[in-house]
PDB file of C-alpha atoms in Angstrom:
ATOM      1  CA  MET A   4     115.538  92.110  -2.205  1.00 68.00           C
ATOM      2  CA  PHE A   5     113.270  90.938   0.229  1.00 78.00           C
ATOM      3  CA  GLU A   6     112.782  87.274   0.370  1.00 83.00           C
ATOM      4  CA  LEU A   7     109.107  86.128   0.304  1.00 82.00           C
ATOM      5  CA  ALA A   8     109.486  83.487   3.235  1.00 84.00           C
ATOM      6  CA  THR A   9     111.236  85.993   5.464  1.00 89.00           C
ATOM      7  CA  LEU A  10     108.649  88.507   5.183  1.00 88.00           C
ATOM      8  CA  ARG A  11     105.847  85.589   5.979  1.00 85.00           C
ATOM      9  CA  TYR A  12     108.283  85.125   9.216  1.00 87.00           C
ATOM     10  CA  PHE A  13     108.113  88.849  10.087  1.00 89.00           C
ATOM     11  CA  LEU A  14     104.505  88.898   9.538  1.00 85.00           C
ATOM     12  CA  SER A  15     103.779  86.076  12.019  1.00 82.00           C
ATOM     13  CA  ALA A  16     106.100  87.429  14.703  1.00 86.00           C
ATOM     14  CA  PHE A  17     104.583  90.489  14.470  1.00 86.00           C
ATOM     15  CA  GLU A  18     100.956  89.118  14.884  1.00 77.00           C
ATOM     16  CA  THR A  19     101.969  86.543  17.459  1.00 76.00           C
ATOM     17  CA  GLY A  20     104.333  88.420  19.583  1.00 83.00           C
ATOM     18  CA  THR A  21     107.179  85.568  19.719  1.00 86.00           C
ATOM     19  CA  PHE A  22     109.563  83.833  17.527  1.00 89.00           C
ATOM     20  CA  SER A  23     108.457  80.520  18.701  1.00 86.00           C
ATOM     21  CA  GLN A  24     104.664  81.295  17.805  1.00 77.00           C
ATOM     22  CA  ALA A  25     105.630  82.275  14.406  1.00 82.00           C
ATOM     23  CA  ALA A  26     107.719  79.156  13.651  1.00 84.00           C
ATOM     24  CA  LYS A  27     104.884  76.979  15.034  1.00 75.00           C
ATOM     25  CA  VAL A  28     102.464  78.804  12.294  1.00 71.00           C
ATOM     26  CA  ASN A  29     104.615  78.452   9.739  1.00 76.00           C
ATOM     27  CA  ASP A  30     105.631  74.676  10.514  1.00 76.00           C
ATOM     28  CA  VAL A  31     109.561  75.571  10.981  1.00 86.00           C
ATOM     29  CA  SER A  32     112.095  75.739  13.977  1.00 90.00           C
ATOM     30  CA  GLN A  33     112.357  78.748  15.924  1.00 90.00           C
ATOM     31  CA  PRO A  34     115.887  79.377  14.803  1.00 92.00           C
ATOM     32  CA  THR A  35     115.032  79.575  11.084  1.00 93.00           C
ATOM     33  CA  VAL A  36     112.665  82.301  12.120  1.00 92.00           C
ATOM     34  CA  SER A  37     114.786  84.121  14.625  1.00 92.00           C
ATOM     35  CA  ILE A  38     118.160  83.814  11.854  1.00 93.00           C
ATOM     36  CA  ALA A  39     115.979  85.144   9.039  1.00 92.00           C
ATOM     37  CA  ILE A  40     114.421  88.228  10.830  1.00 93.00           C
ATOM     38  CA  LYS A  41     117.901  88.702  12.009  1.00 93.00           C
ATOM     39  CA  LYS A  42     119.039  89.027   8.390  1.00 92.00           C
ATOM     40  CA  LEU A  43     116.266  91.037   7.511  1.00 92.00           C
ATOM     41  CA  GLU A  44     117.203  93.445  10.235  1.00 93.00           C
ATOM     42  CA  GLY A  45     120.763  93.683   8.722  1.00 92.00           C
ATOM     43  CA  HIS A  46     119.437  94.123   5.254  1.00 91.00           C
ATOM     44  CA  ILE A  47     117.222  97.100   6.493  1.00 91.00           C
ATOM     45  CA  GLY A  48     119.855  98.612   8.749  1.00 92.00           C
ATOM     46  CA  GLU A  49     117.457  98.674  11.826  1.00 93.00           C
ATOM     47  CA  PRO A  50     115.910  96.676  14.362  1.00 94.00           C
ATOM     48  CA  LEU A  51     112.455  95.616  13.801  1.00 94.00           C
ATOM     49  CA  PHE A  52     111.674  94.257  17.209  1.00 94.00           C
ATOM     50  CA  ARG A  53     112.499  94.851  20.552  1.00 93.00           C
ATOM     51  CA  ARG A  54     113.425  91.807  22.460  1.00 91.00           C
ATOM     52  CA  SER A  55     112.342  90.869  26.108  1.00 90.00           C
ATOM     53  CA  ARG A  56     111.200  88.109  28.310  1.00 86.00           C
ATOM     54  CA  ALA A  57     107.688  89.478  27.746  1.00 82.00           C
ATOM     55  CA  GLY A  58     107.732  88.946  24.091  1.00 86.00           C
ATOM     56  CA  LEU A  59     108.639  90.969  20.880  1.00 91.00           C
ATOM     57  CA  THR A  60     107.652  94.682  20.727  1.00 92.00           C
ATOM     58  CA  PRO A  61     107.660  95.926  17.281  1.00 92.00           C
ATOM     59  CA  THR A  62     109.720  99.177  16.666  1.00 94.00           C
ATOM     60  CA  ALA A  63     108.697 101.955  14.616  1.00 94.00           C
ATOM     61  CA  LYS A  64     110.490 100.486  11.402  1.00 93.00           C
ATOM     62  CA  GLY A  65     108.626  97.067  12.358  1.00 92.00           C
ATOM     63  CA  GLU A  66     105.453  99.074  12.425  1.00 91.00           C
ATOM     64  CA  GLN A  67     106.031 100.464   9.213  1.00 91.00           C
ATOM     65  CA  LEU A  68     107.071  97.130   7.424  1.00 91.00           C
ATOM     66  CA  TYR A  69     103.969  95.546   8.634  1.00 88.00           C
ATOM     67  CA  ARG A  70     101.899  98.027   7.275  1.00 86.00           C
ATOM     68  CA  ASP A  71     103.553  97.889   3.975  1.00 86.00           C
ATOM     69  CA  ALA A  72     104.077  94.357   3.546  1.00 85.00           C
ATOM     70  CA  ALA A  73     101.128  92.765   5.122  1.00 80.00           C
ATOM     71  CA  GLY A  74      98.616  93.189   2.415  1.00 75.00           C
ATOM     72  CA  SER A  75     101.095  92.086  -0.385  1.00 79.00           C
ATOM     73  CA  VAL A  76     102.807  89.063   1.130  1.00 77.00           C
ATOM     74  CA  THR A  77      99.251  87.628   1.389  1.00 70.00           C
ATOM     75  CA  GLU A  78      98.235  88.547  -2.226  1.00 71.00           C
ATOM     76  CA  LEU A  79     101.438  86.876  -3.365  1.00 73.00           C
ATOM     77  CA  TYR A  80     101.031  83.675  -1.410  1.00 65.00           C
ATOM     78  CA  ALA A  81      97.340  83.483  -2.742  1.00 64.00           C
ATOM     79  CA  LEU A  82      98.801  83.951  -6.274  1.00 66.00           C
ATOM     80  CA  GLU A  83     100.766  81.260  -5.853  1.00 63.00           C
ATOM     81  CA  GLY A  84      98.126  78.963  -4.796  1.00 60.00           C
ATOM     82  CA  LYS A  85      96.247  80.129  -7.750  1.00 61.00           C
ATOM     83  CA  MET A  86      98.841  79.408 -10.375  1.00 60.00           C
ATOM     84  CA  ARG A  87      99.625  76.149  -8.912  1.00 60.00           C
ATOM     85  CA  ARG A  88      95.661  75.311  -9.277  1.00 57.00           C
ATOM     86  CA  GLN A  89      95.270  74.172  -5.791  1.00 57.00           C
ATOM     87  CA  PRO A  90      91.811  73.665  -4.834  1.00 54.00           C
ATOM     88  CA  HIS A  91      90.384  75.868  -2.252  1.00 65.00           C
ATOM     89  CA  HIS A  92      89.010  74.901   0.994  1.00 74.00           C
ATOM     90  CA  LYS A  93      86.084  76.488   2.103  1.00 82.00           C
ATOM     91  CA  VAL A  94      86.017  76.952   5.975  1.00 88.00           C
ATOM     92  CA  ARG A  95      82.711  77.705   7.636  1.00 89.00           C
ATOM     93  CA  VAL A  96      83.144  79.664  10.709  1.00 92.00           C
ATOM     94  CA  TYR A  97      80.732  80.787  13.360  1.00 93.00           C
ATOM     95  CA  CYS A  98      81.526  83.390  16.179  1.00 93.00           C
ATOM     96  CA  TYR A  99      79.594  83.446  19.161  1.00 93.00           C
ATOM     97  CA  PRO A 100      77.930  86.424  20.194  1.00 92.00           C
ATOM     98  CA  ASP A 101      80.228  87.092  23.546  1.00 92.00           C
ATOM     99  CA  ILE A 102      83.442  86.502  21.666  1.00 92.00           C
ATOM    100  CA  LEU A 103      85.334  89.626  20.117  1.00 91.00           C
ATOM    101  CA  LEU A 104      87.605  88.269  16.911  1.00 86.00           C
ATOM    102  CA  GLY A 105      89.412  91.657  17.391  1.00 81.00           C
ATOM    103  CA  SER A 106      92.365  90.085  19.602  1.00 74.00           C
ATOM    104  CA  LEU A 107      92.039  86.719  17.979  1.00 77.00           C
ATOM    105  CA  ALA A 108      92.533  87.822  14.296  1.00 74.00           C
ATOM    106  CA  SER A 109      96.202  87.851  13.855  1.00 72.00           C
ATOM    107  CA  SER A 110      96.388  83.737  14.148  1.00 75.00           C
ATOM    108  CA  MET A 111      93.920  83.795  11.230  1.00 77.00           C
ATOM    109  CA  GLN A 112      95.897  86.185   8.882  1.00 74.00           C
ATOM    110  CA  SER A 113      99.110  84.045   9.579  1.00 74.00           C
ATOM    111  CA  VAL A 114      97.183  80.788   8.464  1.00 79.00           C
ATOM    112  CA  VAL A 115      95.457  82.194   5.430  1.00 75.00           C
ATOM    113  CA  ARG A 116      98.670  83.889   4.434  1.00 72.00           C
ATOM    114  CA  LYS A 117     100.524  80.495   4.579  1.00 71.00           C
ATOM    115  CA  ALA A 118      98.046  78.461   3.137  1.00 71.00           C
ATOM    116  CA  GLY A 119      96.908  80.814   0.143  1.00 66.00           C
ATOM    117  CA  ASN A 120      94.011  78.643  -0.424  1.00 74.00           C
ATOM    118  CA  LEU A 121      91.440  79.009   2.258  1.00 80.00           C
ATOM    119  CA  GLU A 122      88.252  80.434   1.591  1.00 81.00           C
ATOM    120  CA  PHE A 123      86.457  81.470   5.033  1.00 84.00           C
ATOM    121  CA  SER A 124      82.524  82.159   5.205  1.00 87.00           C
ATOM    122  CA  PHE A 125      80.462  83.029   8.630  1.00 90.00           C
ATOM    123  CA  THR A 126      77.837  80.575   9.035  1.00 90.00           C
ATOM    124  CA  ALA A 127      74.141  81.364  10.848  1.00 89.00           C
ATOM    125  CA  SER A 128      74.630  78.160  13.352  1.00 88.00           C
ATOM    126  CA  PRO A 129      77.738  76.746  15.244  1.00 89.00           C
ATOM    127  CA  GLU A 130      76.377  73.228  14.135  1.00 84.00           C
ATOM    128  CA  ASP A 131      76.562  74.142  10.624  1.00 85.00           C
ATOM    129  CA  SER A 132      80.301  75.269  11.109  1.00 89.00           C
ATOM    130  CA  ASP A 133      83.779  73.624  10.644  1.00 89.00           C
ATOM    131  CA  ILE A 134      85.386  75.877  13.224  1.00 92.00           C
ATOM    132  CA  SER A 135      83.887  78.058  15.901  1.00 94.00           C
ATOM    133  CA  TYR A 136      85.086  80.712  18.296  1.00 94.00           C
ATOM    134  CA  VAL A 137      83.578  79.786  21.722  1.00 93.00           C
ATOM    135  CA  ALA A 138      83.881  79.636  25.545  1.00 92.00           C
ATOM    136  CA  GLN A 139      84.168  76.346  26.820  1.00 92.00           C
ATOM    137  CA  THR A 140      80.883  75.974  28.056  1.00 88.00           C
ATOM    138  CA  CYS A 141      79.185  76.176  24.695  1.00 89.00           C
ATOM    139  CA  VAL A 142      81.281  74.058  22.535  1.00 91.00           C
ATOM    140  CA  PRO A 143      78.858  72.557  19.627  1.00 88.00           C
ATOM    141  CA  LYS A 144      78.014  68.850  19.920  1.00 85.00           C
ATOM    142  CA  GLY A 145      80.472  66.776  18.142  1.00 84.00           C
ATOM    143  CA  HIS A 146      82.909  69.180  18.329  1.00 90.00           C
ATOM    144  CA  GLY A 147      86.537  69.078  19.753  1.00 92.00           C
ATOM    145  CA  PHE A 148      87.847  72.098  21.699  1.00 95.00           C
ATOM    146  CA  LEU A 149      91.212  73.784  21.882  1.00 94.00           C
ATOM    147  CA  PRO A 150      91.593  76.401  24.613  1.00 94.00           C
ATOM    148  CA  ILE A 151      93.251  80.008  23.965  1.00 91.00           C
ATOM    149  CA  LEU A 152      92.781  82.044  26.866  1.00 89.00           C
ATOM    150  CA  THR A 153      91.228  81.868  30.261  1.00 92.00           C
ATOM    151  CA  GLU A 154      89.884  85.408  31.879  1.00 91.00           C
ATOM    152  CA  ASN A 155      87.955  86.755  34.689  1.00 90.00           C
ATOM    153  CA  TYR A 156      84.569  88.697  34.235  1.00 90.00           C
ATOM    154  CA  GLY A 157      84.402  92.542  35.552  1.00 91.00           C
ATOM    155  CA  VAL A 158      82.009  95.217  34.995  1.00 92.00           C
ATOM    156  CA  ALA A 159      81.959  97.549  31.857  1.00 94.00           C
ATOM    157  CA  ILE A 160      81.047 100.905  32.395  1.00 94.00           C
ATOM    158  CA  ALA A 161      81.320 104.001  29.881  1.00 95.00           C
ATOM    159  CA  ILE A 162      84.436 105.911  30.078  1.00 95.00           C
ATOM    160  CA  HIS A 163      82.827 109.131  31.177  1.00 94.00           C
ATOM    161  CA  HIS A 164      80.765 107.692  33.899  1.00 93.00           C
ATOM    162  CA  PRO A 165      81.916 108.820  37.448  1.00 92.00           C
ATOM    163  CA  LEU A 166      82.973 105.519  38.571  1.00 91.00           C
ATOM    164  CA  ALA A 167      85.316 104.920  35.444  1.00 92.00           C
ATOM    165  CA  SER A 168      88.119 106.786  37.134  1.00 91.00           C
ATOM    166  CA  THR A 169      88.035 104.290  39.898  1.00 89.00           C
ATOM    167  CA  ASP A 170      90.569 101.231  39.164  1.00 92.00           C
ATOM    168  CA  VAL A 171      88.837  98.562  41.340  1.00 91.00           C
ATOM    169  CA  LEU A 172      85.046  98.845  42.356  1.00 89.00           C
ATOM    170  CA  HIS A 173      82.740  97.069  44.924  1.00 87.00           C
ATOM    171  CA  LEU A 174      79.395  95.837  44.476  1.00 83.00           C
ATOM    172  CA  GLU A 175      77.772  98.156  46.457  1.00 83.00           C
ATOM    173  CA  GLU A 176      78.772 101.059  44.448  1.00 85.00           C
ATOM    174  CA  ILE A 177      76.893  99.696  41.555  1.00 83.00           C
ATOM    175  CA  LEU A 178      73.630  98.088  42.942  1.00 80.00           C
ATOM    176  CA  GLN A 179      71.854 101.141  41.786  1.00 80.00           C
ATOM    177  CA  GLN A 180      72.909 101.452  38.269  1.00 84.00           C
ATOM    178  CA  PRO A 181      70.829  99.957  35.258  1.00 85.00           C
ATOM    179  CA  THR A 182      72.478  97.210  33.527  1.00 86.00           C
ATOM    180  CA  ILE A 183      72.777  95.873  29.900  1.00 88.00           C
ATOM    181  CA  HIS A 184      71.552  92.395  29.690  1.00 84.00           C
ATOM    182  CA  ARG A 185      73.669  89.528  27.621  1.00 85.00           C
ATOM    183  CA  PRO A 186      71.025  86.779  27.711  1.00 81.00           C
ATOM    184  CA  TYR A 187      72.826  85.104  24.920  1.00 79.00           C
ATOM    185  CA  CYS A 188      75.690  83.933  27.148  1.00 70.00           C
ATOM    186  CA  PRO A 189      75.088  81.409  29.510  1.00 67.00           C
ATOM    187  CA  ASN A 190      75.819  81.617  33.294  1.00 65.00           C
ATOM    188  CA  SER A 191      77.894  85.152  32.528  1.00 68.00           C
ATOM    189  CA  ASP A 192      75.109  87.779  32.502  1.00 68.00           C
ATOM    190  CA  ARG A 193      75.518  87.750  35.927  1.00 69.00           C
ATOM    191  CA  VAL A 194      72.755  90.670  36.672  1.00 67.00           C
ATOM    192  CA  ASP A 195      71.630  88.396  39.563  1.00 64.00           C
ATOM    193  CA  LEU A 196      74.565  89.692  41.568  1.00 66.00           C
ATOM    194  CA  LEU A 197      72.585  92.932  41.820  1.00 63.00           C
ATOM    195  CA  GLY A 198      69.850  91.448  43.897  1.00 61.00           C
ATOM    196  CA  PRO A 199      66.162  91.369  43.873  1.00 61.00           C
ATOM    197  CA  ASP A 200      65.703  95.141  44.041  1.00 61.00           C
ATOM    198  CA  ARG A 201      68.181  95.713  40.981  1.00 60.00           C
ATOM    199  CA  PRO A 202      67.007  98.680  38.396  1.00 54.00           C
ATOM    200  CA  HIS A 203      65.048  97.397  35.667  1.00 58.00           C
ATOM    201  CA  SER A 204      67.389  96.743  32.511  1.00 59.00           C
ATOM    202  CA  LEU A 205      67.398  99.799  29.946  1.00 64.00           C
ATOM    203  CA  ALA A 206      68.787  97.581  26.942  1.00 74.00           C
ATOM    204  CA  ARG A 207      69.081  94.179  25.813  1.00 78.00           C
ATOM    205  CA  ALA A 208      71.923  93.145  23.376  1.00 84.00           C
ATOM    206  CA  VAL A 209      72.292  90.447  20.748  1.00 88.00           C
ATOM    207  CA  ASN A 210      75.933  90.462  20.777  1.00 92.00           C
ATOM    208  CA  ASP A 211      79.112  91.570  22.788  1.00 92.00           C
ATOM    209  CA  ASN A 212      79.969  94.592  20.233  1.00 93.00           C
ATOM    210  CA  GLN A 213      76.288  95.922  20.837  1.00 93.00           C
ATOM    211  CA  VAL A 214      76.656  95.618  24.612  1.00 92.00           C
ATOM    212  CA  LEU A 215      79.629  97.774  24.627  1.00 95.00           C
ATOM    213  CA  ASP A 216      78.136 100.454  21.812  1.00 95.00           C
ATOM    214  CA  LEU A 217      75.149 100.752  24.296  1.00 93.00           C
ATOM    215  CA  ILE A 218      77.046 101.121  27.390  1.00 94.00           C
ATOM    216  CA  ALA A 219      79.482 103.840  25.648  1.00 95.00           C
ATOM    217  CA  ALA A 220      76.212 105.364  24.920  1.00 93.00           C
ATOM    218  CA  GLY A 221      75.297 105.872  28.857  1.00 90.00           C
ATOM    219  CA  LEU A 222      72.619 103.374  28.867  1.00 89.00           C
ATOM    220  CA  GLY A 223      74.080 101.162  31.524  1.00 89.00           C
ATOM    221  CA  LEU A 224      76.710  98.870  32.873  1.00 90.00           C
ATOM    222  CA  ALA A 225      77.284  95.055  31.882  1.00 90.00           C
ATOM    223  CA  PHE A 226      79.135  92.194  33.537  1.00 89.00           C
ATOM    224  CA  VAL A 227      81.859  91.325  30.504  1.00 91.00           C
ATOM    225  CA  PRO A 228      85.196  89.596  30.172  1.00 91.00           C
ATOM    226  CA  MET A 229      87.938  91.860  31.555  1.00 91.00           C
ATOM    227  CA  SER A 230      89.419  91.717  27.703  1.00 90.00           C
ATOM    228  CA  HIS A 231      86.533  93.697  26.328  1.00 93.00           C
ATOM    229  CA  GLY A 232      88.150  96.561  28.051  1.00 90.00           C
ATOM    230  CA  ASN A 233      90.480  96.737  25.082  1.00 88.00           C
ATOM    231  CA  ALA A 234      87.597  96.600  22.539  1.00 90.00           C
ATOM    232  CA  HIS A 235      86.163  99.807  22.668  1.00 93.00           C
ATOM    233  CA  THR A 236      87.551 103.266  23.192  1.00 93.00           C
ATOM    234  CA  GLY A 237      84.339 104.592  24.875  1.00 95.00           C
ATOM    235  CA  VAL A 238      84.023 101.829  27.580  1.00 96.00           C
ATOM    236  CA  VAL A 239      86.714 100.368  30.594  1.00 96.00           C
ATOM    237  CA  VAL A 240      86.050  97.232  32.413  1.00 95.00           C
ATOM    238  CA  ARG A 241      86.854  97.203  36.003  1.00 94.00           C
ATOM    239  CA  PRO A 242      87.492  94.132  38.520  1.00 92.00           C
ATOM    240  CA  ILE A 243      84.868  93.727  41.454  1.00 88.00           C
ATOM    241  CA  GLU A 244      86.565  93.438  44.845  1.00 86.00           C
ATOM    242  CA  GLY A 245      85.249  91.014  47.061  1.00 74.00           C
ATOM    243  CA  SER A 246      82.707  89.433  44.617  1.00 67.00           C
ATOM    244  CA  ASP A 247      83.367  86.389  42.478  1.00 75.00           C
ATOM    245  CA  ILE A 248      81.413  86.924  39.093  1.00 79.00           C
ATOM    246  CA  GLY A 249      83.152  83.927  37.258  1.00 82.00           C
ATOM    247  CA  GLN A 250      85.980  83.710  34.671  1.00 87.00           C
ATOM    248  CA  ARG A 251      85.696  81.819  31.470  1.00 90.00           C
ATOM    249  CA  THR A 252      87.902  80.080  28.837  1.00 93.00           C
ATOM    250  CA  ILE A 253      87.674  80.806  25.451  1.00 93.00           C
ATOM    251  CA  GLY A 254      88.907  78.952  22.288  1.00 93.00           C
ATOM    252  CA  ILE A 255      88.253  77.181  18.767  1.00 94.00           C
ATOM    253  CA  SER A 256      85.866  74.443  18.576  1.00 94.00           C
ATOM    254  CA  HIS A 257      86.426  71.969  15.511  1.00 92.00           C
ATOM    255  CA  ARG A 258      84.841  69.295  13.665  1.00 87.00           C
ATOM    256  CA  LYS A 259      86.780  66.115  14.195  1.00 84.00           C
ATOM    257  CA  THR A 260      87.955  65.752  10.920  1.00 77.00           C
ATOM    258  CA  ALA A 261      91.642  66.008   9.809  1.00 75.00           C
ATOM    259  CA  PHE A 262      91.449  69.340   8.091  1.00 82.00           C
ATOM    260  CA  ALA A 263      89.340  70.806  10.934  1.00 86.00           C
ATOM    261  CA  SER A 264      91.567  69.646  13.673  1.00 86.00           C
ATOM    262  CA  ASP A 265      94.745  70.870  11.956  1.00 85.00           C
ATOM    263  CA  LEU A 266      93.324  74.132  11.117  1.00 88.00           C
ATOM    264  CA  ALA A 267      92.096  74.831  14.556  1.00 90.00           C
ATOM    265  CA  ALA A 268      95.462  73.785  15.966  1.00 88.00           C
ATOM    266  CA  LYS A 269      96.994  76.541  13.900  1.00 84.00           C
ATOM    267  CA  LEU A 270      94.112  79.210  14.776  1.00 87.00           C
ATOM    268  CA  ALA A 271      94.561  78.610  18.474  1.00 85.00           C
ATOM    269  CA  VAL A 272      98.047  80.200  18.539  1.00 74.00           C
ATOM    270  CA  SER A 273      97.841  82.688  21.161  1.00 53.00           C
ATOM    271  CA  PRO A 274      99.540  86.182  20.592  1.00 48.00           C
ATOM    272  CA  GLY A 275     102.263  86.408  23.375  1.00 44.00           C
ATOM    273  CA  GLU A 276     102.454  83.005  24.392  1.00 45.00           C
TER     274      GLU A 276
END
C-alpha cells in the first residue's frame, strides 16, 4: 500500500530533479526523502529514477507513476485541509509578460500539494500581488526578491527559417530580418543592435507567449532569453557570437510579510539544483 507522504516526496523529487530540493520543499531531511523513495522502489520492484551527479532522471516507471499519482495526491492533501477546516490563504500572483511559467510550475505544484489550503489567483497589476514572477530589474516597489535563474539572451527564429540549422549566429546574418518588438520588457528588446537601417517591425507583442507564436508564424525574429527555446515547438533560440545582447536574472518577488516571504522561499526552489 502506498503511503501518502512517500508519494508526495516522490512527486517533489520528480518535479525538482533532486532529493535535496524535494526535502527542502517538504521541510524534511534529504535522507528522509531518499530512504522513502528507495522503499517505494522496493515496493514497486523497479527503479523510479536514474541517479547521477546532474540530478535525477525519471525512468519509464517513474514517468508512469507521476502521471497516475500527481492529481490524486494533490486532491487528497486538499481534502485533508478541508476536513481539518484549515482557513484558505488567498495568494495574489502576477506574472510579467517576459516570463514563461512552464519551467517554473513544478515548484508551485509541490507547494500547493503540501499546503492543501492555498488559493492562487492572478492579478492584473504587480503592485496588487503577494508574489510576482519577475526579472530582477522589474521588482515591484516594496517587494523583496529571491533569484531563481540567470540566463543569457539569444535570437529566436522560426524552426523552418533557413538560419535555424545554424548553431551559432552572427549579427550580420540577421541585420535585414524583420523583427518583433517586446516593448513591455525594459532593456531587453535589443532591436537597436540591428542599427538605424533595420527593417520595419512586422509585429508588436504583448507577452512572450505571443512573441513565440508570431515567430513560429514566420513574421520575424526577436531577442529573447535562451530558455525560451524550450517553450515552443515552432521556434529555436540561437546565441549571437561576438555581440553582447545581455542577460537577465529571474525570480520571485514578494510582499515583506511573513506569509509571503515564506511562500516565496518555497516557490524559489529551482529544478535541478
